[in-house]
Structures are given as structure tokens and as C-alpha cells.
Amino acid sequence: MTSNSTATYTSIDSKLDSKLDSGPSKSSRPALFYPLDVNNLHLANRLAVSSMCSYAAGPGNQIANLHLSRYKSFSNQHPGLIMIEGMCVHPKGKLDEKELGIWNDEQAEKLKQVIDEIHRDGCVCCVQLSHGGRKAIGDCENGNGFEDDGVEILAPSAIAYDNRSKVPKAMSRKDIDEVISSFSQAAKRAVDISKVDAVEISCCNGNLLHQFMSKATNLRQDEYGCQTIKSRCKLLLDIINQVRHQIGPQTPIFVKLSACDNIFKDESLDEFLEIADLIVATGQVSLIHVTSGKITPNSKPRYSLNPDPNVPGHIPLASVLKKHIDDECLVGCSGALDMNVTMLNKYVEEGLIDVAFIGQGFLEMPDLVNQFAAKLNYKIK
């Protein structure tokens, strides 16, 4: 995603301040507290707890007591949506030995304990499904991904993440079919056993699906190869379709999508918009959650490329996507959105984003939702 472009991060970011009215809200109810319907789900407000990996799984990569207390603390605050941290769909895709998994029914049954607590507080939750690809440690007891320990890891092409990482196996068609099945079966477990309200497919942060999407990591020449945007997206699109087949027509599907690689400042967003068009065209995805970077060691943090430090790095990326797809799909983003609550409310009010995903803020502020309301002079009923 690095060719010359009519839409770039810098060109959009420079227009944000002039587009937004810094005056008072147009409504007595701040936009952050507008309700939102997503398929059959009703979100009470636009604040969402972002996915935050704890790498604190119990035996068998299952939910532990830490998770029960953490998610209970989130649901006590009544955000519109709670994202369950990334759960690996296959043992070969683990990023850490203590990453949560959802590749078997026992893991899904344990997850249900968390979901039940969230539902008791009247909150809506979504589970994020992921596979680490070349960043994974593999299916092992003690593998660390940094030595030739005989543990197999998978990627679209045999390209190591860096010179300290093991070289992954270039995936065969059988491997690809197994990954598609792993995602769809994990989604089915999450919905049927754990009773989650929505599922998010993670295609970002340098994980396996992001690796297929990026020309930096996908050198294949088959139907999943680097020849076209559509071929690089094919694995994600196949997974979306199979997940929908497994979970039925009503449960919302979200996609967490990397907009650009963050290698240099003025990267193209044209391919990002084409990818989003392909996702929207499936008719199966309710929300695209925008993020960026981490595909190679040279990827920079988005905020470091932001010309205006007062604008959260992913707001410009999400806003150009929202303008492009309009109401065909909801758009959210994450990344330091809690730095200015008044401006965050304006981003929602002006239609730049639909949902604000906040991570660290929910950990640091035990009453974040009420604190945001107070800053906006709004009393939650």
C-alpha cells in the first residue's frame, strides 16, 4: 500500500481542523452517547473497550481469573461494546505461550464465564479472532520463535519477520484451507458455546491475514498471491464468507483492518479503500475497525507520522474510509482517542467515525464512561 495516491494520510490530516467546528455540541445528548444499532445488537453508546491482549491465559490457553475480574470491571462501566482480547484460532498461530485460544470447545466453554458476566451487566461483547502467522511461536511447549527449534510457523511466503526470527513455511493450499476452517470453527464456538454477540476478524498488526494482504510479505503467485489486490484479499474474503456460513445471518461480523504499513509519512490510501470496497461488497461485514502498521520492523507508530500531535493518528485514516463508504458500513478506530474527549465527541458528531475504541483508558480510569459524560456536561440516565 505504498504507490502514488490521490488520497494520503497527510492530505487528509491537514484538512481535519478546518472541517471540525470546535464549538459546543449540536445536541443536548453528546454524540458519544448516541445509541447505535448493529444488525440485531443495540449499543447504548459509541464507546467501546478495545481489544487488549494480556498474555495471561491459564492452563490450556483458557480464560483465567485475571480475565474474569478485568472484564467485569469493564462491564461495570457500561460501555456500548466490549471487545474480548485477541483469541488465537489455531495452536500454530499463538503469539505467546499464554495467549488465549479458541481452537477447542473447552476454551469456548471457559470463555462463556466471562461473557455471562458481561451480559449480566447488560453489555454487548465481541470476540477478536486472530492467527499470528510468521510472528507466531508455533504449536509448542517452549518455542520462542527466535531459534531453529523444529517448530513450524506459517506465512504466505517464506520471509522471516526480522533477522532474529525463524523463517516460516510458505503455506500450501491445504494449510490455507485449514486456516479458513480454523477461523470459521472458532467463530462458531464463540457464538454457539460462548454466546458472544459479535465476532471480529483480525487483519492487522502484522498477523497472518495482514501478511497475505501486504505486498511486503506476500510473494505468492497463486490465487492467494500478490498479483492483484483481490488475490491478496482472497484469504480474508474466504474467511468472512465461511464465518458467516457458520454463525448464521444475524450475528455481526467486524473486521479489524490495517490501513497502511506506516513505513513513511505520505503512504497511499487508495489500496486501503479498494480493500474496504471488497469487504463491504461481501454484504457480510457490519463494521471496519481501522488501525495500521506493524507489518515489518520498519513500521513506525502511527502517532509518530501524524503532522498534528493533537489529532489521534487513526482518525484521519478512519475518516477517509467513512467518507468513502458512507453508510454502507460502520467505521471505528482506536489509538489515543481519549486524549481530548470534546474533540472525540466532535469526531463522532461530524460523522468521521461511528465507534470509538479505547484501550488503556479503560484500564487506568475505573469510571471512564461516567467521566467522559461529566466532561461533556451530560448526565447518564
Coordinates of C-alpha atoms in Angstrom, one line a residue:
M1 CA 0.0 0.0 0.0
T2 CA 2.7 2.4 -1.0
S3 CA 2.1 3.7 -4.5
N4 CA 1.3 7.2 -5.5
S5 CA -2.2 8.1 -4.4
T6 CA -4.9 10.7 -4.7
A7 CA -5.7 10.1 -1.0
T8 CA -2.9 10.2 1.5
Y9 CA -2.7 10.4 5.3
T10 CA -1.1 13.8 5.3
S11 CA -3.5 15.3 2.8
I12 CA -6.5 14.2 4.9
D13 CA -4.9 15.1 8.3
S14 CA -4.3 18.7 7.2
K15 CA -8.0 19.2 6.5
L16 CA -9.3 17.9 9.7
D17 CA -9.1 21.0 11.8
S18 CA -10.8 23.1 9.2
K19 CA -13.7 20.6 8.9
L20 CA -14.5 20.4 12.5
D21 CA -16.4 23.0 14.4
S22 CA -14.8 23.4 17.9
G23 CA -17.9 24.9 19.3
P24 CA -20.5 23.3 21.6
S25 CA -22.3 20.1 20.6
K26 CA -25.3 20.5 18.4
S27 CA -27.4 18.2 20.7
S28 CA -28.2 18.1 24.4
R29 CA -27.0 14.5 24.2
P30 CA -23.4 14.3 23.2
A31 CA -22.8 12.2 20.1
L32 CA -20.6 9.8 22.1
F33 CA -23.8 8.8 23.9
Y34 CA -26.0 8.3 20.9
P35 CA -27.2 4.7 20.8
L36 CA -26.3 2.6 17.8
D37 CA -28.0 -0.5 16.2
V38 CA -25.6 -3.0 14.6
N39 CA -27.7 -5.7 13.0
N40 CA -29.6 -7.2 15.9
L41 CA -27.5 -5.6 18.5
H42 CA -28.2 -2.3 20.4
L43 CA -25.2 -0.4 21.6
A44 CA -26.1 2.1 24.3
N45 CA -23.3 4.5 23.4
R46 CA -20.4 4.8 21.0
L47 CA -17.7 4.0 23.5
A48 CA -16.0 0.6 23.0
V49 CA -13.4 -1.2 25.1
S50 CA -10.7 -2.1 22.6
S51 CA -9.0 -5.5 22.4
M52 CA -6.0 -5.6 24.8
C53 CA -4.0 -8.8 24.9
S54 CA -3.0 -9.7 28.5
Y55 CA -1.0 -12.9 27.6
A56 CA -2.2 -14.3 30.9
A57 CA -4.0 -17.4 29.9
G58 CA -4.5 -20.3 32.3
P59 CA -3.7 -23.9 31.5
G60 CA -4.7 -25.0 28.0
N61 CA -4.7 -21.3 26.9
Q62 CA -8.0 -20.8 28.7
I63 CA -9.6 -17.9 30.5
A64 CA -8.1 -17.3 33.9
N65 CA -9.2 -15.4 37.0
L66 CA -7.5 -12.2 35.8
H67 CA -9.8 -12.1 32.7
L68 CA -12.9 -12.6 34.8
S69 CA -12.0 -9.6 37.1
R70 CA -10.8 -7.4 34.2
Y71 CA -13.9 -7.8 32.0
K72 CA -16.2 -7.4 35.0
S73 CA -14.5 -4.1 35.7
F74 CA -15.2 -3.1 32.1
S75 CA -18.9 -4.2 32.1
N76 CA -19.5 -2.3 35.4
Q77 CA -18.8 0.9 33.4
H78 CA -21.5 0.1 30.8
P79 CA -19.6 1.0 27.6
G80 CA -21.5 0.4 24.3
L81 CA -19.3 -2.5 23.4
I82 CA -16.6 -4.7 25.0
M83 CA -14.0 -6.3 22.8
I84 CA -12.6 -9.6 24.2
E85 CA -8.9 -9.7 23.6
G86 CA -7.5 -11.5 20.6
M87 CA -8.1 -15.2 20.7
C88 CA -5.9 -17.5 18.6
V89 CA -7.8 -19.8 16.3
H90 CA -5.1 -22.5 15.9
P91 CA -2.2 -23.6 18.1
K92 CA 0.3 -22.8 15.3
G93 CA -0.8 -19.2 15.4
K94 CA 0.0 -18.4 19.0
L95 CA 1.9 -15.1 19.5
D96 CA 2.7 -16.1 23.1
E97 CA 2.5 -19.3 25.1
K98 CA -0.1 -17.6 27.3
E99 CA -2.2 -16.2 24.5
L100 CA -5.9 -17.1 24.8
G101 CA -7.1 -19.7 22.4
I102 CA -10.4 -20.7 21.0
W103 CA -9.4 -23.8 18.9
N104 CA -11.4 -26.2 21.1
D105 CA -14.7 -26.4 22.9
E106 CA -13.2 -26.4 26.4
Q107 CA -11.7 -23.0 25.7
A108 CA -15.0 -21.7 24.4
E109 CA -16.8 -23.0 27.5
K110 CA -14.4 -21.2 29.8
L111 CA -14.8 -18.0 27.8
K112 CA -18.6 -18.3 28.4
Q113 CA -18.0 -17.5 32.1
V114 CA -16.7 -14.0 31.1
I115 CA -19.4 -13.5 28.5
D116 CA -22.1 -14.4 31.1
E117 CA -20.7 -11.7 33.5
I118 CA -20.7 -9.1 30.7
H119 CA -24.3 -9.9 29.8
R120 CA -25.4 -9.8 33.5
D121 CA -24.4 -6.1 33.4
G122 CA -26.4 -5.5 30.2
C123 CA -23.4 -5.1 28.0
V124 CA -22.7 -6.2 24.4
C125 CA -19.4 -8.1 23.6
C126 CA -17.4 -9.2 20.6
V127 CA -14.5 -11.6 20.4
Q128 CA -11.5 -10.9 18.2
L129 CA -10.2 -13.9 16.2
S130 CA -6.6 -14.0 15.1
H131 CA -3.6 -16.0 13.8
G132 CA 0.0 -14.8 14.2
G133 CA 1.4 -16.2 11.0
R134 CA 5.1 -15.6 10.8
K135 CA 5.0 -13.7 14.1
A136 CA 3.8 -16.8 16.0
I137 CA 5.8 -19.1 18.2
G138 CA 4.0 -22.1 16.8
D139 CA 2.4 -25.2 18.4
C140 CA 5.0 -26.0 21.1
E141 CA 5.5 -26.0 24.8
N142 CA 8.6 -23.8 24.9
G143 CA 9.1 -22.4 21.4
N144 CA 10.0 -18.7 21.2
G145 CA 10.1 -18.1 17.5
F146 CA 13.8 -17.0 17.6
E147 CA 15.6 -20.2 17.1
D148 CA 15.6 -23.3 14.9
D149 CA 13.7 -25.5 17.3
G150 CA 11.9 -27.5 14.7
V151 CA 8.6 -25.9 15.4
E152 CA 6.7 -24.9 12.3
I153 CA 5.2 -21.5 11.8
L154 CA 3.2 -20.5 8.7
A155 CA 3.1 -17.4 6.4
P156 CA 2.1 -16.6 2.8
S157 CA 5.7 -16.7 1.8
A158 CA 9.0 -17.9 3.4
I159 CA 10.1 -14.5 4.7
A160 CA 11.2 -14.1 8.3
Y161 CA 9.9 -11.1 10.3
D162 CA 13.5 -10.0 11.1
N163 CA 17.0 -11.5 11.2
R164 CA 16.3 -12.9 14.7
S165 CA 13.1 -14.7 13.7
K166 CA 12.7 -18.1 12.2
V167 CA 11.8 -18.5 8.6
P168 CA 8.2 -19.5 8.2
K169 CA 6.9 -22.2 5.9
A170 CA 5.2 -20.9 2.8
M171 CA 1.6 -22.2 3.2
S172 CA 0.3 -24.9 0.9
R173 CA -3.3 -24.9 -0.3
K174 CA -4.0 -27.5 2.5
D175 CA -2.6 -25.1 5.1
I176 CA -4.8 -22.3 3.7
D177 CA -7.9 -24.5 3.8
E178 CA -7.1 -25.4 7.4
V179 CA -6.7 -21.7 8.4
I180 CA -10.1 -20.9 6.8
S181 CA -11.7 -23.8 8.7
S182 CA -9.9 -22.7 12.0
F183 CA -11.4 -19.2 11.8
S184 CA -14.9 -20.3 10.9
Q185 CA -15.0 -23.0 13.5
A186 CA -13.6 -20.6 16.2
A187 CA -16.4 -18.2 15.3
K188 CA -19.0 -20.9 15.6
R189 CA -17.7 -21.9 19.0
A190 CA -17.7 -18.3 20.2
V191 CA -21.3 -17.8 19.1
D192 CA -22.8 -21.2 19.9
I193 CA -20.9 -22.1 23.0
S194 CA -19.5 -18.8 24.5
K195 CA -22.6 -16.8 23.4
V196 CA -20.7 -13.7 22.2
D197 CA -22.8 -11.1 20.4
A198 CA -20.4 -10.4 17.5
V199 CA -17.1 -11.7 16.1
E200 CA -14.2 -9.6 14.8
I201 CA -11.7 -11.0 12.2
S202 CA -8.2 -9.5 12.8
C203 CA -6.3 -8.5 9.7
C204 CA -3.7 -6.1 11.1
N205 CA -0.6 -5.7 13.3
G206 CA 1.4 -7.9 11.0
N207 CA -0.7 -11.0 11.7
L208 CA -1.3 -13.8 9.2
L209 CA -4.2 -12.2 7.3
H210 CA -2.3 -8.9 7.2
Q211 CA 0.7 -10.8 5.8
F212 CA -1.4 -12.1 2.9
M213 CA -2.7 -8.5 2.4
S214 CA 0.7 -6.8 2.2
K215 CA 3.0 -6.9 -0.8
A216 CA 5.9 -6.7 1.6
T217 CA 5.1 -10.2 2.9
N218 CA 3.1 -11.9 0.1
L219 CA 5.2 -13.0 -2.8
R220 CA 2.9 -15.9 -3.9
Q221 CA 1.8 -16.4 -7.5
D222 CA -1.3 -18.5 -6.9
E223 CA -4.9 -17.4 -6.4
Y224 CA -3.9 -16.0 -2.9
G225 CA -0.9 -14.3 -4.3
C226 CA 0.5 -10.8 -4.8
Q227 CA -0.7 -10.2 -8.4
T228 CA -3.8 -8.1 -7.5
I229 CA -5.5 -6.5 -4.6
K230 CA -8.3 -9.1 -4.9
S231 CA -5.9 -12.0 -4.8
R232 CA -4.1 -10.6 -1.7
C233 CA -7.6 -10.2 -0.1
K234 CA -8.9 -13.6 -1.1
L235 CA -8.0 -15.3 2.2
L236 CA -9.8 -12.7 4.3
L237 CA -12.8 -12.7 2.0
D238 CA -13.0 -16.5 2.1
I239 CA -12.8 -16.4 5.9
I240 CA -15.6 -13.8 6.0
N241 CA -17.8 -16.0 3.9
Q242 CA -17.2 -19.1 5.9
V243 CA -17.6 -17.4 9.2
R244 CA -21.0 -16.1 8.0
H245 CA -21.9 -19.6 6.9
Q246 CA -21.1 -21.0 10.4
I247 CA -22.6 -18.3 12.6
G248 CA -25.8 -17.5 10.7
P249 CA -27.2 -14.3 9.2
Q250 CA -27.8 -12.2 12.3
T251 CA -24.6 -12.2 14.3
P252 CA -22.5 -9.1 13.3
I253 CA -19.0 -9.6 11.8
F254 CA -16.4 -6.9 12.2
V255 CA -13.0 -6.7 10.5
K256 CA -10.0 -5.0 12.2
L257 CA -8.1 -3.8 9.1
S258 CA -4.7 -2.2 8.7
A259 CA -5.0 0.9 6.5
C260 CA -1.3 1.3 5.7
D261 CA 2.2 0.0 6.6
N262 CA 3.5 3.1 8.4
I263 CA 6.8 2.9 6.6
F264 CA 6.9 6.6 5.6
K265 CA 4.7 9.6 6.1
D266 CA 2.7 10.0 2.9
E267 CA 1.6 6.5 2.2
S268 CA -1.2 5.7 -0.3
L269 CA -4.7 5.0 1.0
D270 CA -6.1 4.0 -2.4
E271 CA -5.4 0.3 -1.9
F272 CA -6.9 0.6 1.6
L273 CA -10.1 1.9 0.1
E274 CA -10.2 -0.8 -2.6
I275 CA -9.7 -3.4 0.1
A276 CA -12.6 -1.9 2.1
D277 CA -14.8 -1.9 -1.0
L278 CA -14.1 -5.7 -1.4
I279 CA -15.0 -6.2 2.2
V280 CA -18.2 -4.2 2.0
A281 CA -19.2 -5.9 -1.2
T282 CA -19.5 -9.2 0.6
G283 CA -22.5 -7.8 2.3
Q284 CA -21.5 -9.7 5.5
V285 CA -19.4 -7.1 7.5
S286 CA -21.1 -4.6 9.8
L287 CA -18.1 -2.6 11.0
I288 CA -14.5 -2.0 9.9
H289 CA -12.1 -1.2 12.8
V290 CA -9.2 0.9 11.4
T291 CA -5.6 0.5 12.6
S292 CA -2.2 0.5 10.9
G293 CA 1.4 -0.7 10.8
K294 CA 3.4 -3.4 12.5
I295 CA 3.9 -5.5 9.3
T296 CA 7.7 -5.2 9.4
P297 CA 10.3 -4.0 11.9
N298 CA 10.5 -0.7 9.9
S299 CA 6.8 0.1 10.6
K300 CA 6.5 3.2 12.7
P301 CA 3.9 4.0 15.3
R302 CA 1.1 5.9 13.6
Y303 CA 1.3 8.8 16.1
S304 CA 4.9 9.5 15.1
L305 CA 3.8 10.1 11.5
N306 CA 0.9 12.4 12.5
P307 CA 1.6 16.0 11.4
D308 CA -0.7 17.2 14.2
P309 CA 0.0 15.7 17.6
N310 CA -3.4 16.8 18.7
V311 CA -5.2 14.5 16.3
P312 CA -5.2 10.8 17.2
G313 CA -3.2 9.0 14.5
H314 CA -6.0 6.8 13.1
I315 CA -8.7 9.4 13.0
P316 CA -7.6 10.7 9.5
L317 CA -7.5 7.1 8.2
A318 CA -10.9 6.2 9.6
S319 CA -12.4 9.5 8.4
V320 CA -11.4 9.0 4.8
L321 CA -12.8 5.5 4.9
K322 CA -16.1 6.7 6.4
K323 CA -16.4 9.4 3.7
H324 CA -15.7 6.8 1.0
I325 CA -18.2 4.1 2.1
D326 CA -20.7 6.4 3.9
D327 CA -23.5 4.4 5.5
E328 CA -22.6 1.1 3.7
C329 CA -20.6 0.0 6.7
L330 CA -19.9 1.4 10.2
V331 CA -16.3 2.6 10.9
G332 CA -14.4 2.7 14.1
C333 CA -10.8 3.2 15.1
S334 CA -8.5 3.1 18.2
G335 CA -5.3 4.8 19.3
A336 CA -5.2 7.6 21.9
L337 CA -8.8 8.6 21.3
D338 CA -9.1 9.6 25.0
M339 CA -6.6 12.5 24.7
N340 CA -9.4 15.0 24.2
V341 CA -12.9 14.0 25.0
T342 CA -14.5 17.1 23.5
M343 CA -12.8 16.5 20.1
L344 CA -13.6 12.8 20.2
N345 CA -17.3 13.7 20.6
K346 CA -16.9 16.0 17.6
Y347 CA -15.3 13.2 15.5
V348 CA -18.5 11.2 16.1
E349 CA -20.9 14.1 15.8
E350 CA -19.4 15.1 12.4
G351 CA -19.5 11.6 11.1
L352 CA -15.8 10.9 10.9
I353 CA -16.2 7.7 12.9
D354 CA -19.2 5.7 14.3
V355 CA -17.5 3.9 17.2
A356 CA -14.5 5.0 19.4
F357 CA -12.4 2.0 20.6
I358 CA -10.4 2.9 23.8
G359 CA -8.0 0.6 25.5
Q360 CA -5.6 1.9 28.1
G361 CA -8.1 4.5 29.3
F362 CA -10.5 1.8 30.5
L363 CA -7.6 0.2 32.5
E364 CA -6.5 3.5 34.0
M365 CA -9.9 5.0 34.7
P366 CA -12.3 2.7 36.6
D367 CA -15.2 5.0 35.8
L368 CA -14.3 6.2 32.2
V369 CA -17.8 6.3 30.8
N370 CA -19.1 8.5 33.5
Q371 CA -16.0 10.7 33.5
F372 CA -16.4 11.2 29.7
A373 CA -20.1 12.1 30.3
A374 CA -19.1 14.6 33.0
K375 CA -16.6 16.3 30.7
L376 CA -19.3 16.7 28.2
N377 CA -21.8 18.1 30.8
Y378 CA -24.1 15.1 30.3
K379 CA -25.8 13.1 32.9
I380 CA -26.3 9.4 32.0
K381 CA -29.9 8.3 32.9

